[in-house]
PDB file of C-alpha atoms and ligand atoms in Angstrom:
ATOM      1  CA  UNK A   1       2.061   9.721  19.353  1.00  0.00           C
ATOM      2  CA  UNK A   2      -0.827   7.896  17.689  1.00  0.00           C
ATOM      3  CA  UNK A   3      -1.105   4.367  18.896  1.00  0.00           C
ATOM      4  CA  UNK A   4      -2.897   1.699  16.341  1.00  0.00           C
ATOM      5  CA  UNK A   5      -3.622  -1.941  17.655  1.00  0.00           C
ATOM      6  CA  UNK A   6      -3.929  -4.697  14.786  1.00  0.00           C
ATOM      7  CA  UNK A   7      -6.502  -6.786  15.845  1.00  0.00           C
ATOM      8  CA  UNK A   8      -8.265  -9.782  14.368  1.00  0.00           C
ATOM      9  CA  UNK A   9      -9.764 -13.048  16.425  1.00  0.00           C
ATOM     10  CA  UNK A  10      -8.286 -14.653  13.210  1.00  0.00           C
ATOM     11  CA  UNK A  11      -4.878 -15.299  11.866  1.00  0.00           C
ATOM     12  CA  UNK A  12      -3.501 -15.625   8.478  1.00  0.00           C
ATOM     13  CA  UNK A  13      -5.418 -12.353   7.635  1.00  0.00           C
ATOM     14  CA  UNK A  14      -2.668  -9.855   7.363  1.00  0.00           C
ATOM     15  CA  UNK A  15      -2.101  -8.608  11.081  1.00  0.00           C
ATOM     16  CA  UNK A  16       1.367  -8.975  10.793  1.00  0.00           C
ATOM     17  CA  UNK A  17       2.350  -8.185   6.957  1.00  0.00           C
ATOM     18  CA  UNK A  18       0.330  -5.013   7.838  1.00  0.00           C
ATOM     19  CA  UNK A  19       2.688  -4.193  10.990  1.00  0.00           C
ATOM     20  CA  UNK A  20       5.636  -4.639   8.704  1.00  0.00           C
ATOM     21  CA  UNK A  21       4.276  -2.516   5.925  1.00  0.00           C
ATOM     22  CA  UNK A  22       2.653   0.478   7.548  1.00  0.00           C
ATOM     23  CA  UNK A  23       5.529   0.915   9.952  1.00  0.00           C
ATOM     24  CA  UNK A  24       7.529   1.373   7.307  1.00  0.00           C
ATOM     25  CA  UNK A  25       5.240   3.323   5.155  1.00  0.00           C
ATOM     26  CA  UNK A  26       4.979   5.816   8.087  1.00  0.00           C
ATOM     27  CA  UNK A  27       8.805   6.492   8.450  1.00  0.00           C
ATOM     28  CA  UNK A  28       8.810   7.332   4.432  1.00  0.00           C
ATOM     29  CA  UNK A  29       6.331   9.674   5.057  1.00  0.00           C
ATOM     30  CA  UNK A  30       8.838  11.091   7.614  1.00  0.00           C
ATOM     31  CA  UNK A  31       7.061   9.836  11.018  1.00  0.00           C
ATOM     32  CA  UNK A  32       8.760   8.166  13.512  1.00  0.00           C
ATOM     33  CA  UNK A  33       7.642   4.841  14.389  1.00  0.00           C
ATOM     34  CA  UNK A  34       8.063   2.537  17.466  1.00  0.00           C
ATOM     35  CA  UNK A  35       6.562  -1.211  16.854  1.00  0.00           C
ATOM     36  CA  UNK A  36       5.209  -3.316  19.385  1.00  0.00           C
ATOM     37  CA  UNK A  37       5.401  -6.985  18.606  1.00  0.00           C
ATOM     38  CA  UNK A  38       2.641  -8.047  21.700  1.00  0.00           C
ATOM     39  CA  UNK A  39       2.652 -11.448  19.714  1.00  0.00           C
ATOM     40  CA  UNK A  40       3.777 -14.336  21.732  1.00  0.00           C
ATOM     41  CA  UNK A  41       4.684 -15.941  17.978  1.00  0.00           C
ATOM     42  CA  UNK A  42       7.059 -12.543  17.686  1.00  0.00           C
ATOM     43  CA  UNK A  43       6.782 -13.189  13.506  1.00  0.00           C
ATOM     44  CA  UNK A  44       6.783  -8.654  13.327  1.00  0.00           C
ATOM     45  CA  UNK A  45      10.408  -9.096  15.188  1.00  0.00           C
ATOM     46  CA  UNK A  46      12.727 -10.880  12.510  1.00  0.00           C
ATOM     47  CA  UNK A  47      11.673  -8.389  10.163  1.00  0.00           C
ATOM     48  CA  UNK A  48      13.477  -5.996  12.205  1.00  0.00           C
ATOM     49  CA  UNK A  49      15.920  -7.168  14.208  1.00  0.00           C
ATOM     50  CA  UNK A  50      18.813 -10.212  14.012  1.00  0.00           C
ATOM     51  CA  UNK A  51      17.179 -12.969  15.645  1.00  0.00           C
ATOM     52  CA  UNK A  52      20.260 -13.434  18.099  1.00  0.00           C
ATOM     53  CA  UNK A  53      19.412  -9.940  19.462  1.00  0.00           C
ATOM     54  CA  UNK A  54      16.024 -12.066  21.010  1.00  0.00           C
ATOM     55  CA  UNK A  55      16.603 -12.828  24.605  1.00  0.00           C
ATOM     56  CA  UNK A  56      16.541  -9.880  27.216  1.00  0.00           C
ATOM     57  CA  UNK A  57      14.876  -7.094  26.195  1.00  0.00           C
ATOM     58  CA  UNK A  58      11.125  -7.911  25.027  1.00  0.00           C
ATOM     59  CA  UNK A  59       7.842  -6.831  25.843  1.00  0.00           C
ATOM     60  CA  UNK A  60       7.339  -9.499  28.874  1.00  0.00           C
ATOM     61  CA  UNK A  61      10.273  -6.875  30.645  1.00  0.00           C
ATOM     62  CA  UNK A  62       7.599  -4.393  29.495  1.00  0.00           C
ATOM     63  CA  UNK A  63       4.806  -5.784  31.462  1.00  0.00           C
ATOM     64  CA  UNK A  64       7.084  -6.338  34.386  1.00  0.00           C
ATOM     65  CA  UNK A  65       9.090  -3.113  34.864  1.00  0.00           C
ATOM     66  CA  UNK A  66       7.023  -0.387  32.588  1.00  0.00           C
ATOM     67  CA  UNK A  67       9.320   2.273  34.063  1.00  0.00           C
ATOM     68  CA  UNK A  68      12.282   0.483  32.132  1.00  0.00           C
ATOM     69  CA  UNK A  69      10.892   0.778  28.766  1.00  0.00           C
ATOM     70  CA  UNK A  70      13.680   3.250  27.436  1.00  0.00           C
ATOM     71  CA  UNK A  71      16.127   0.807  28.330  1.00  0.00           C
ATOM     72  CA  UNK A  72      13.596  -2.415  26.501  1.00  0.00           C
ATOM     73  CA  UNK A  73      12.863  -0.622  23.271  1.00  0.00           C
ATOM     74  CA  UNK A  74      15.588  -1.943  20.514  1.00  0.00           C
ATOM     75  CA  UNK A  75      17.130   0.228  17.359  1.00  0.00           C
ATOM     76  CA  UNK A  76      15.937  -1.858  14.369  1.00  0.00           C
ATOM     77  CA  UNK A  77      18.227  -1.930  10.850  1.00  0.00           C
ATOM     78  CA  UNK A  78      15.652   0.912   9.814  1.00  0.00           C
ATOM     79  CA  UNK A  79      16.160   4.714  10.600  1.00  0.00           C
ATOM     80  CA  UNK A  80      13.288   6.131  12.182  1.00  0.00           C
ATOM     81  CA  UNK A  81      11.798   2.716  13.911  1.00  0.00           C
ATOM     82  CA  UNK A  82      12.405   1.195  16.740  1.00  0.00           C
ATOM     83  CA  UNK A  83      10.784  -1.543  18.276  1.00  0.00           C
ATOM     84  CA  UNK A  84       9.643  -3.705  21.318  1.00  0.00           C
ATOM     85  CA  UNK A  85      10.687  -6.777  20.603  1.00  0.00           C
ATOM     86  CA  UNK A  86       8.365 -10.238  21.004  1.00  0.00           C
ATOM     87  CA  UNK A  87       8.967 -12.873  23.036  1.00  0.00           C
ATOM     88  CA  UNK A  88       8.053 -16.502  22.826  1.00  0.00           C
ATOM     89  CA  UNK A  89       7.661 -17.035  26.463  1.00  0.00           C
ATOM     90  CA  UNK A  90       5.098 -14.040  26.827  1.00  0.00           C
ATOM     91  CA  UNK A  91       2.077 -15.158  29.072  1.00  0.00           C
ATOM     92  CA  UNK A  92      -1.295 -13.791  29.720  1.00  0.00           C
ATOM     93  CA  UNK A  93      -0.416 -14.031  33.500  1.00  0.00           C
ATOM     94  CA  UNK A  94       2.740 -11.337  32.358  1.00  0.00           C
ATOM     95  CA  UNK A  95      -0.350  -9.052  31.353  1.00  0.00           C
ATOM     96  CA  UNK A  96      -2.277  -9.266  34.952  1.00  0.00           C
ATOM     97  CA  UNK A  97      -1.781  -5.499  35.128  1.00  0.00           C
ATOM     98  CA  UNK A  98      -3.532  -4.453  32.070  1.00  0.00           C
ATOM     99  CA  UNK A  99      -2.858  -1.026  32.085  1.00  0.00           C
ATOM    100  CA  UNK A 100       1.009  -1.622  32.311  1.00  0.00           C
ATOM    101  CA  UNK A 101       1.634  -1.412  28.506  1.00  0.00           C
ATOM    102  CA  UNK A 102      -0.285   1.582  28.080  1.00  0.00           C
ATOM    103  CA  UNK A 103       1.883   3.306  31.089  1.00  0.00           C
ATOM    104  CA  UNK A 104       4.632   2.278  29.752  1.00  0.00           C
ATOM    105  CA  UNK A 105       4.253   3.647  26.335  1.00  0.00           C
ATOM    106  CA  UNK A 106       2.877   7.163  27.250  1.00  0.00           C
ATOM    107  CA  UNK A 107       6.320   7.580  29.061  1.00  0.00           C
ATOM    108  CA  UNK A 108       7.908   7.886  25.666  1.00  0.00           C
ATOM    109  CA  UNK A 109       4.853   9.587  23.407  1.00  0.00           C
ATOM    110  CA  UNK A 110       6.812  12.460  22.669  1.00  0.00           C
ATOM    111  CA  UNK A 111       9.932  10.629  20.948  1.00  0.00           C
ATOM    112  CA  UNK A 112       7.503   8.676  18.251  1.00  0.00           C
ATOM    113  CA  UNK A 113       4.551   9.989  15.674  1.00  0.00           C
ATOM    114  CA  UNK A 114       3.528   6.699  15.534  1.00  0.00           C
ATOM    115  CA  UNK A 115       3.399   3.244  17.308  1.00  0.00           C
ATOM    116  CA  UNK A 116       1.593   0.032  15.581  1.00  0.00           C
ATOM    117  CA  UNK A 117       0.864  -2.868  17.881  1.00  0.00           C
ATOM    118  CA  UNK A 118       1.006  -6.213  16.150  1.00  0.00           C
ATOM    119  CA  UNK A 119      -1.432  -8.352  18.414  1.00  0.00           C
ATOM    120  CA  UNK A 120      -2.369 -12.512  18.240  1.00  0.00           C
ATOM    121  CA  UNK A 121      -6.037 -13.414  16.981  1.00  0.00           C
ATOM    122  CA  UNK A 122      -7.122 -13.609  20.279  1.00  0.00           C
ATOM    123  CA  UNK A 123      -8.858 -10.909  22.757  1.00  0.00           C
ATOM    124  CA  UNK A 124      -7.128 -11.843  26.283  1.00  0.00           C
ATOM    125  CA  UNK A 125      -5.513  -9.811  28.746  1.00  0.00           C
ATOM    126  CA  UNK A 126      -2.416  -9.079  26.589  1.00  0.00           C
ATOM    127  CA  UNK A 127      -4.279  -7.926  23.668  1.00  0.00           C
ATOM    128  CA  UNK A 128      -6.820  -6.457  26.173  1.00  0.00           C
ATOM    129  CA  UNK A 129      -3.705  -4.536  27.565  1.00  0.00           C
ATOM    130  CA  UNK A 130      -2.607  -3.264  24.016  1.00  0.00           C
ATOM    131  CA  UNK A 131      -6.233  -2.529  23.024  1.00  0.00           C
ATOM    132  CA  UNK A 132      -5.798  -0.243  26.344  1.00  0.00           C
ATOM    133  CA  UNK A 133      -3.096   1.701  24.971  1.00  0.00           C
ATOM    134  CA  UNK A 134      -4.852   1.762  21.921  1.00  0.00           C
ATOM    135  CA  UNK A 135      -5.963   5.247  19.588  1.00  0.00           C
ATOM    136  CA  UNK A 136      -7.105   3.611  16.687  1.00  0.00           C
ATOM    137  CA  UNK A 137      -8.311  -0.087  16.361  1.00  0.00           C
ATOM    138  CA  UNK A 138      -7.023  -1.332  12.802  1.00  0.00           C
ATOM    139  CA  UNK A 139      -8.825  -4.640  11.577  1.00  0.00           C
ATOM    140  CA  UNK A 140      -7.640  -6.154   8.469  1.00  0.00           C
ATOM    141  CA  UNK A 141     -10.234  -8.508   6.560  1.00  0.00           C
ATOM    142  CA  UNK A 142     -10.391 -11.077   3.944  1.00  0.00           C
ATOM    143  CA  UNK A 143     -13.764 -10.792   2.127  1.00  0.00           C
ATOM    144  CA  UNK A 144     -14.693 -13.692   1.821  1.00  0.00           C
ATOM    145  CA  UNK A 145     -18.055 -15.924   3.126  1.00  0.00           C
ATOM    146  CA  UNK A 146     -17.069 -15.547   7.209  1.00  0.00           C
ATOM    147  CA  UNK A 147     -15.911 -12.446   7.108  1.00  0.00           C
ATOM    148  CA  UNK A 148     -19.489 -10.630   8.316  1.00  0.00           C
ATOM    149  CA  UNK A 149     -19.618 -13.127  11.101  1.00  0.00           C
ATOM    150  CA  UNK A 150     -15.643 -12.685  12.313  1.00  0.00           C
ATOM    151  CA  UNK A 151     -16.081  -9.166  12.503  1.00  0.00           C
ATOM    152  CA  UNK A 152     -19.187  -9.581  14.626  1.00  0.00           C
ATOM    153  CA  UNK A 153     -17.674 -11.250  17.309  1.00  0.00           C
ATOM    154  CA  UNK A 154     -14.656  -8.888  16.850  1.00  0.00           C
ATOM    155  CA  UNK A 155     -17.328  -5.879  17.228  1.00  0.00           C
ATOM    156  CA  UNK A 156     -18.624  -7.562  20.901  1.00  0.00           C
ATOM    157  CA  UNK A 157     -15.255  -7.696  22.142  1.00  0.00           C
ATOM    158  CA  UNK A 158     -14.172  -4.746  20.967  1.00  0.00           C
ATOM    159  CA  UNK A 159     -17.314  -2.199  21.618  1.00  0.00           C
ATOM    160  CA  UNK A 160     -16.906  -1.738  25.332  1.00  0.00           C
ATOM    161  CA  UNK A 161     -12.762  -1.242  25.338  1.00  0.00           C
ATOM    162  CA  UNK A 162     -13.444   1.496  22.463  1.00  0.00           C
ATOM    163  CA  UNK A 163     -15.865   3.299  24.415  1.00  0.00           C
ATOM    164  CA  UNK A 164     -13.872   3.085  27.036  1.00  0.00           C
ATOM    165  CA  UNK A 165     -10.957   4.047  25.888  1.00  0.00           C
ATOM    166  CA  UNK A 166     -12.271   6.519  23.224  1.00  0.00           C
ATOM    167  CA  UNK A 167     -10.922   4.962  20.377  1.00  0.00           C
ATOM    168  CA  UNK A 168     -11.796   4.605  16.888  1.00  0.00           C
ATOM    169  CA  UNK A 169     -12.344   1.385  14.990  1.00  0.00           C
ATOM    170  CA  UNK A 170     -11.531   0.852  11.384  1.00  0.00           C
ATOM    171  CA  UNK A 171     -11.594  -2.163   9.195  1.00  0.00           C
ATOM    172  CA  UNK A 172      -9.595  -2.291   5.914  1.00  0.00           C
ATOM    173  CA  UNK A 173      -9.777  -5.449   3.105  1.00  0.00           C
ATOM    174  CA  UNK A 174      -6.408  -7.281   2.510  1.00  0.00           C
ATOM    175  CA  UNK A 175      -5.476  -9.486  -0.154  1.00  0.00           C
ATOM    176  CA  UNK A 176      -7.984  -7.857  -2.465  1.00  0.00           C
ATOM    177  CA  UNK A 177      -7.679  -9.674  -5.907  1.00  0.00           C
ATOM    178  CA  UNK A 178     -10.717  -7.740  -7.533  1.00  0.00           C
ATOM    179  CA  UNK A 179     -11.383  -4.204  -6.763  1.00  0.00           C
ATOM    180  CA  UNK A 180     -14.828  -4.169  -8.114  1.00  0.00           C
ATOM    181  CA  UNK A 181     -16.461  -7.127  -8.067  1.00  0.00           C
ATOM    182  CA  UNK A 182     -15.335  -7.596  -4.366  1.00  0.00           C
ATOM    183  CA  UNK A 183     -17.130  -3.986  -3.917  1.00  0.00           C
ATOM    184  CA  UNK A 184     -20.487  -5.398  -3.730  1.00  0.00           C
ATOM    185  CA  UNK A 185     -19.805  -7.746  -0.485  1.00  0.00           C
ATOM    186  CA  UNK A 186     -18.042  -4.675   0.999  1.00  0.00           C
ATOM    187  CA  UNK A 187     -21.108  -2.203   0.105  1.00  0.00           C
ATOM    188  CA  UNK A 188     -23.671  -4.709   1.553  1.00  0.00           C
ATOM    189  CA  UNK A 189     -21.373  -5.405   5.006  1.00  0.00           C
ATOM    190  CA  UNK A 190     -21.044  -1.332   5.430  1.00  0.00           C
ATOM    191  CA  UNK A 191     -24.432  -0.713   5.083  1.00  0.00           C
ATOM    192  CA  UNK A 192     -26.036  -3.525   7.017  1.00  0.00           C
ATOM    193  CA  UNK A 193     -23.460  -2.889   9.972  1.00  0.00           C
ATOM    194  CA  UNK A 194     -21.826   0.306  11.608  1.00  0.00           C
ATOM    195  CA  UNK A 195     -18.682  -0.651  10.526  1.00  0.00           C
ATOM    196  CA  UNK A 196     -16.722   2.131   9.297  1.00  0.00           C
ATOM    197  CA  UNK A 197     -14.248   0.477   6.265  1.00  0.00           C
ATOM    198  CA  UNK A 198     -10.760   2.504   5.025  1.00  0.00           C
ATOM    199  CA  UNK A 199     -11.214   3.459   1.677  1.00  0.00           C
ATOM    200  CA  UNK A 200      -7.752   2.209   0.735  1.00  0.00           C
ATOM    201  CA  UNK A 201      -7.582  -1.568   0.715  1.00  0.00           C
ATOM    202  CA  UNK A 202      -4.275  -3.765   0.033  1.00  0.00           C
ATOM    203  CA  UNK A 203      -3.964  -5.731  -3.094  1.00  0.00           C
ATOM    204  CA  UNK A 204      -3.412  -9.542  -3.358  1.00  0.00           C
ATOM    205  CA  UNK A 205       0.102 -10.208  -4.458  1.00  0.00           C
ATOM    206  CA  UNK A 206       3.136 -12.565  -4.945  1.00  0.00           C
ATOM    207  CA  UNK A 207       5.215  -9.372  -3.633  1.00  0.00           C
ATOM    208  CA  UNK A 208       3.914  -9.788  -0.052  1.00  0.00           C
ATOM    209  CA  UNK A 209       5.373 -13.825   0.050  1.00  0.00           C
ATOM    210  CA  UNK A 210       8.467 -12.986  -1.528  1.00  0.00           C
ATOM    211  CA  UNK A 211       9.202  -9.810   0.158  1.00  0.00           C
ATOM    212  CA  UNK A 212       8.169 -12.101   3.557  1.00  0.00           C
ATOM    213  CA  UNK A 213      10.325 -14.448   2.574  1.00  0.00           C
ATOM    214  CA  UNK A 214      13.325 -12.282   2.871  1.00  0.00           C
ATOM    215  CA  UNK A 215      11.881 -10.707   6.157  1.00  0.00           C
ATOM    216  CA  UNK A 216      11.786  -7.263   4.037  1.00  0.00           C
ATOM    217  CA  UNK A 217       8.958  -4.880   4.028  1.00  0.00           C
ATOM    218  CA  UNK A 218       7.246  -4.949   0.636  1.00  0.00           C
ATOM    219  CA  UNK A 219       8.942  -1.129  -0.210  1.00  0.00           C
ATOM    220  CA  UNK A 220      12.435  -2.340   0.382  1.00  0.00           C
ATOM    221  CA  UNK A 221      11.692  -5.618  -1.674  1.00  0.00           C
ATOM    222  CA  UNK A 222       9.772  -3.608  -4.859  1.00  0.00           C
ATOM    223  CA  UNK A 223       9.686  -0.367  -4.203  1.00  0.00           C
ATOM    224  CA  UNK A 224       7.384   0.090  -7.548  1.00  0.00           C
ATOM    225  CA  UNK A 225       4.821  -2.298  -6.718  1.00  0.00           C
ATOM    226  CA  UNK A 226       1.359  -1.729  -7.035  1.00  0.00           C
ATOM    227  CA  UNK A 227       1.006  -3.547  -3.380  1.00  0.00           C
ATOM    228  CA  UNK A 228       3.814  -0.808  -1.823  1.00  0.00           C
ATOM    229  CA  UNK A 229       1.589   1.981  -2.846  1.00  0.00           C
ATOM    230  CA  UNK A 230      -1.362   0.558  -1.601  1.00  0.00           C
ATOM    231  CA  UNK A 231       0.494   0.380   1.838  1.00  0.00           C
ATOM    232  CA  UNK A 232       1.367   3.758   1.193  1.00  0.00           C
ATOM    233  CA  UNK A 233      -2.288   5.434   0.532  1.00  0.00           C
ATOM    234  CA  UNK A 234      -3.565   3.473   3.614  1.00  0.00           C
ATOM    235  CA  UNK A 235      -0.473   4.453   5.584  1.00  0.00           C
ATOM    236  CA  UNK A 236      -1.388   8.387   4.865  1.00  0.00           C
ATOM    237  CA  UNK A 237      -5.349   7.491   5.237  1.00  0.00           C
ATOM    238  CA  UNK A 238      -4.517   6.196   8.531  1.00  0.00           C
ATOM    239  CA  UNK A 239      -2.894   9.536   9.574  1.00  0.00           C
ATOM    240  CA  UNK A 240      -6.112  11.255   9.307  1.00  0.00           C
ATOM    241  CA  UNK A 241      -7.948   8.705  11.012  1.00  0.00           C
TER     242      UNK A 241
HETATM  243  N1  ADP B   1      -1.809  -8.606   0.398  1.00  0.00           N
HETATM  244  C1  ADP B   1      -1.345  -9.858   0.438  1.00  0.00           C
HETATM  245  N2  ADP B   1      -1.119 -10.562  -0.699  1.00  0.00           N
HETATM  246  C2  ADP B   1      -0.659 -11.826  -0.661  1.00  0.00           C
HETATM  247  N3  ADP B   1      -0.381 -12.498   0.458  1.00  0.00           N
HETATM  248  C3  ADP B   1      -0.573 -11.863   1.650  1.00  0.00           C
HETATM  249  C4  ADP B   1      -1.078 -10.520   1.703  1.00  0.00           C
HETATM  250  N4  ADP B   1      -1.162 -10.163   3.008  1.00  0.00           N
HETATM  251  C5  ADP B   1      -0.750 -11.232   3.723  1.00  0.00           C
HETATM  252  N5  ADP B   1      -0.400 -12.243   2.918  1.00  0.00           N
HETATM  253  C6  ADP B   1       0.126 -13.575   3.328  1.00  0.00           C
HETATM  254  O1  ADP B   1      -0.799 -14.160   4.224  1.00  0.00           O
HETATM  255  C7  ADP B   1      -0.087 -14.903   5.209  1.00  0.00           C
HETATM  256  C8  ADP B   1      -0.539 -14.481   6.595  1.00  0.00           C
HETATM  257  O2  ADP B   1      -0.155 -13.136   6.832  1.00  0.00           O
HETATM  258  P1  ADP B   1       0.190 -12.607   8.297  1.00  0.00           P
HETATM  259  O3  ADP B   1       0.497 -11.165   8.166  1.00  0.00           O
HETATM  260  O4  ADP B   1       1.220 -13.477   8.933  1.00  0.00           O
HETATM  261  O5  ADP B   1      -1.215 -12.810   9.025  1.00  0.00           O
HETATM  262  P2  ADP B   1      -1.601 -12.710  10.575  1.00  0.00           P
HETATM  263  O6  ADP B   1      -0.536 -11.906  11.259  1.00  0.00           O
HETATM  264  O7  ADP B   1      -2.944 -12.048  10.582  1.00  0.00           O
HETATM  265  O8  ADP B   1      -1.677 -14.110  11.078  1.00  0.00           O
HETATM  266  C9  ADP B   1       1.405 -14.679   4.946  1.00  0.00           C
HETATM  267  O9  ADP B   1       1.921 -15.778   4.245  1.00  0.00           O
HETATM  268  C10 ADP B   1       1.414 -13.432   4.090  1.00  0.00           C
HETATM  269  O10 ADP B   1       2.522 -13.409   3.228  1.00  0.00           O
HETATM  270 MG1   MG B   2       0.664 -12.347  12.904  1.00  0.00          MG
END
């Protein structure tokens, strides 16, 4: 099992929509997937489960009783993902033992390909503790003005848990409205930096807010969108990461 964190210190970026969309990318290039929704705003959950199926099971149980995770981790409407589902009451104090989420995963690595961890834009102890379980470090950016500064702070708080852990960081540019002309910011912020940038990045589009709107994964919602492909090419680039 591969694990990838989604991590950003800021929100509205694409953390989420990203969860939705490669999870489901993954299974239709025949992985299984287990999500992770360690976001105590749980907005990866409804996509996957009836909200009414909320209370119990979530990932605070996780933190608490890691050995229980087979009985935690919920059947979503999807074949081939499961997930653990958010909670609202999740506190950093749940996450004292930061290496409980990681425990608790590797107890089930051999019944998933891969598991996507949809974090909030924050590094504290329960991002810390999902950065910990962590294989790959995912980091979806806007381009835009603050972009080289976000990901500089991102890069301090992420260096030392990467080396670490021995995990790999990648960035990738969402809501991309021009290829090309955005290609010049992105050519300057590679070179100046270390920062190692997917070569796939996700289109701007109407698709995502519609598709979100009925808590679908863009695929389900157009299937022949230009944005579900893009998922798709940075879903398979991933697997070689
Ligand atoms: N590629 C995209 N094109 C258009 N809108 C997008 C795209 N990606 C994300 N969005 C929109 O941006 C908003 C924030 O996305 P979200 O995934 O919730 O961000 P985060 O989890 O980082 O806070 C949502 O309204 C979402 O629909
Ligand atoms: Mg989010």
């Amino acid at each position: 099992m591969k694990t990838i964190v989604i991590t950003n210190l800021k929100g509205g970026v694409g953390k989420t929509t990203s969860a939705v969309n490669l999870g489901y990318s993954m299974v239709t290039l025949g992985k299984r997937v287990l999500l992770v929704d360690a976001d105590p705003q749980s907005n990866l959950t409804p996509f996957f489960v009836k909200s009414h199926g909320y209370s119990g099971r979530t990932i605070q149980e996780v933190f608490r009783s890691p050995e229980k995770i087979r009985n935690i981790i919920a059947r979503t409407k999807y074949e081939n993902i499961d997930i653990i589902k958010g909670s609202v009451k999740l506190k950093e104090a749940d996450a004292s033992d930061e290496k409980a989420l990681g425990a608790a995963l590797s107890q089930v690595r051999q019944e998933y390909d891969i598991c996507i961890i949809d974090t909030r834009p924050a590094v504290e102890a329960v991002t810390r503790s999902a950065l910990l379980a962590g294989d790959v470090f995912l980091t979806p950016v806007q381009l835009e003005n603050f972009c080289r500064d976000n990901l500089s702070l991102l890069e301090d708080e992420l260096t030392g848990i990467a080396y670490e852990k021995d995990a790999t960081w990648r960035i990738f540019a969402n809501m991309v409205i021009n290829k090309r002309s955005q290609l010049a910011i992105y050519t300057d912020m590679v070179q100046k930096h270390d920062w190692s940038f997917m070569e796939n990045c996700i289109s701007r589009s109407e698709v995502v807010n519609n598709a979100l709107q009925r808590y679908k994964p863009v695929m389900k919602h157009r299937r022949s969108s230009r944005v579900a492909k893009d998922y798709l090419e940075l879903a398979k680039e991933l697997l070689e990461v």
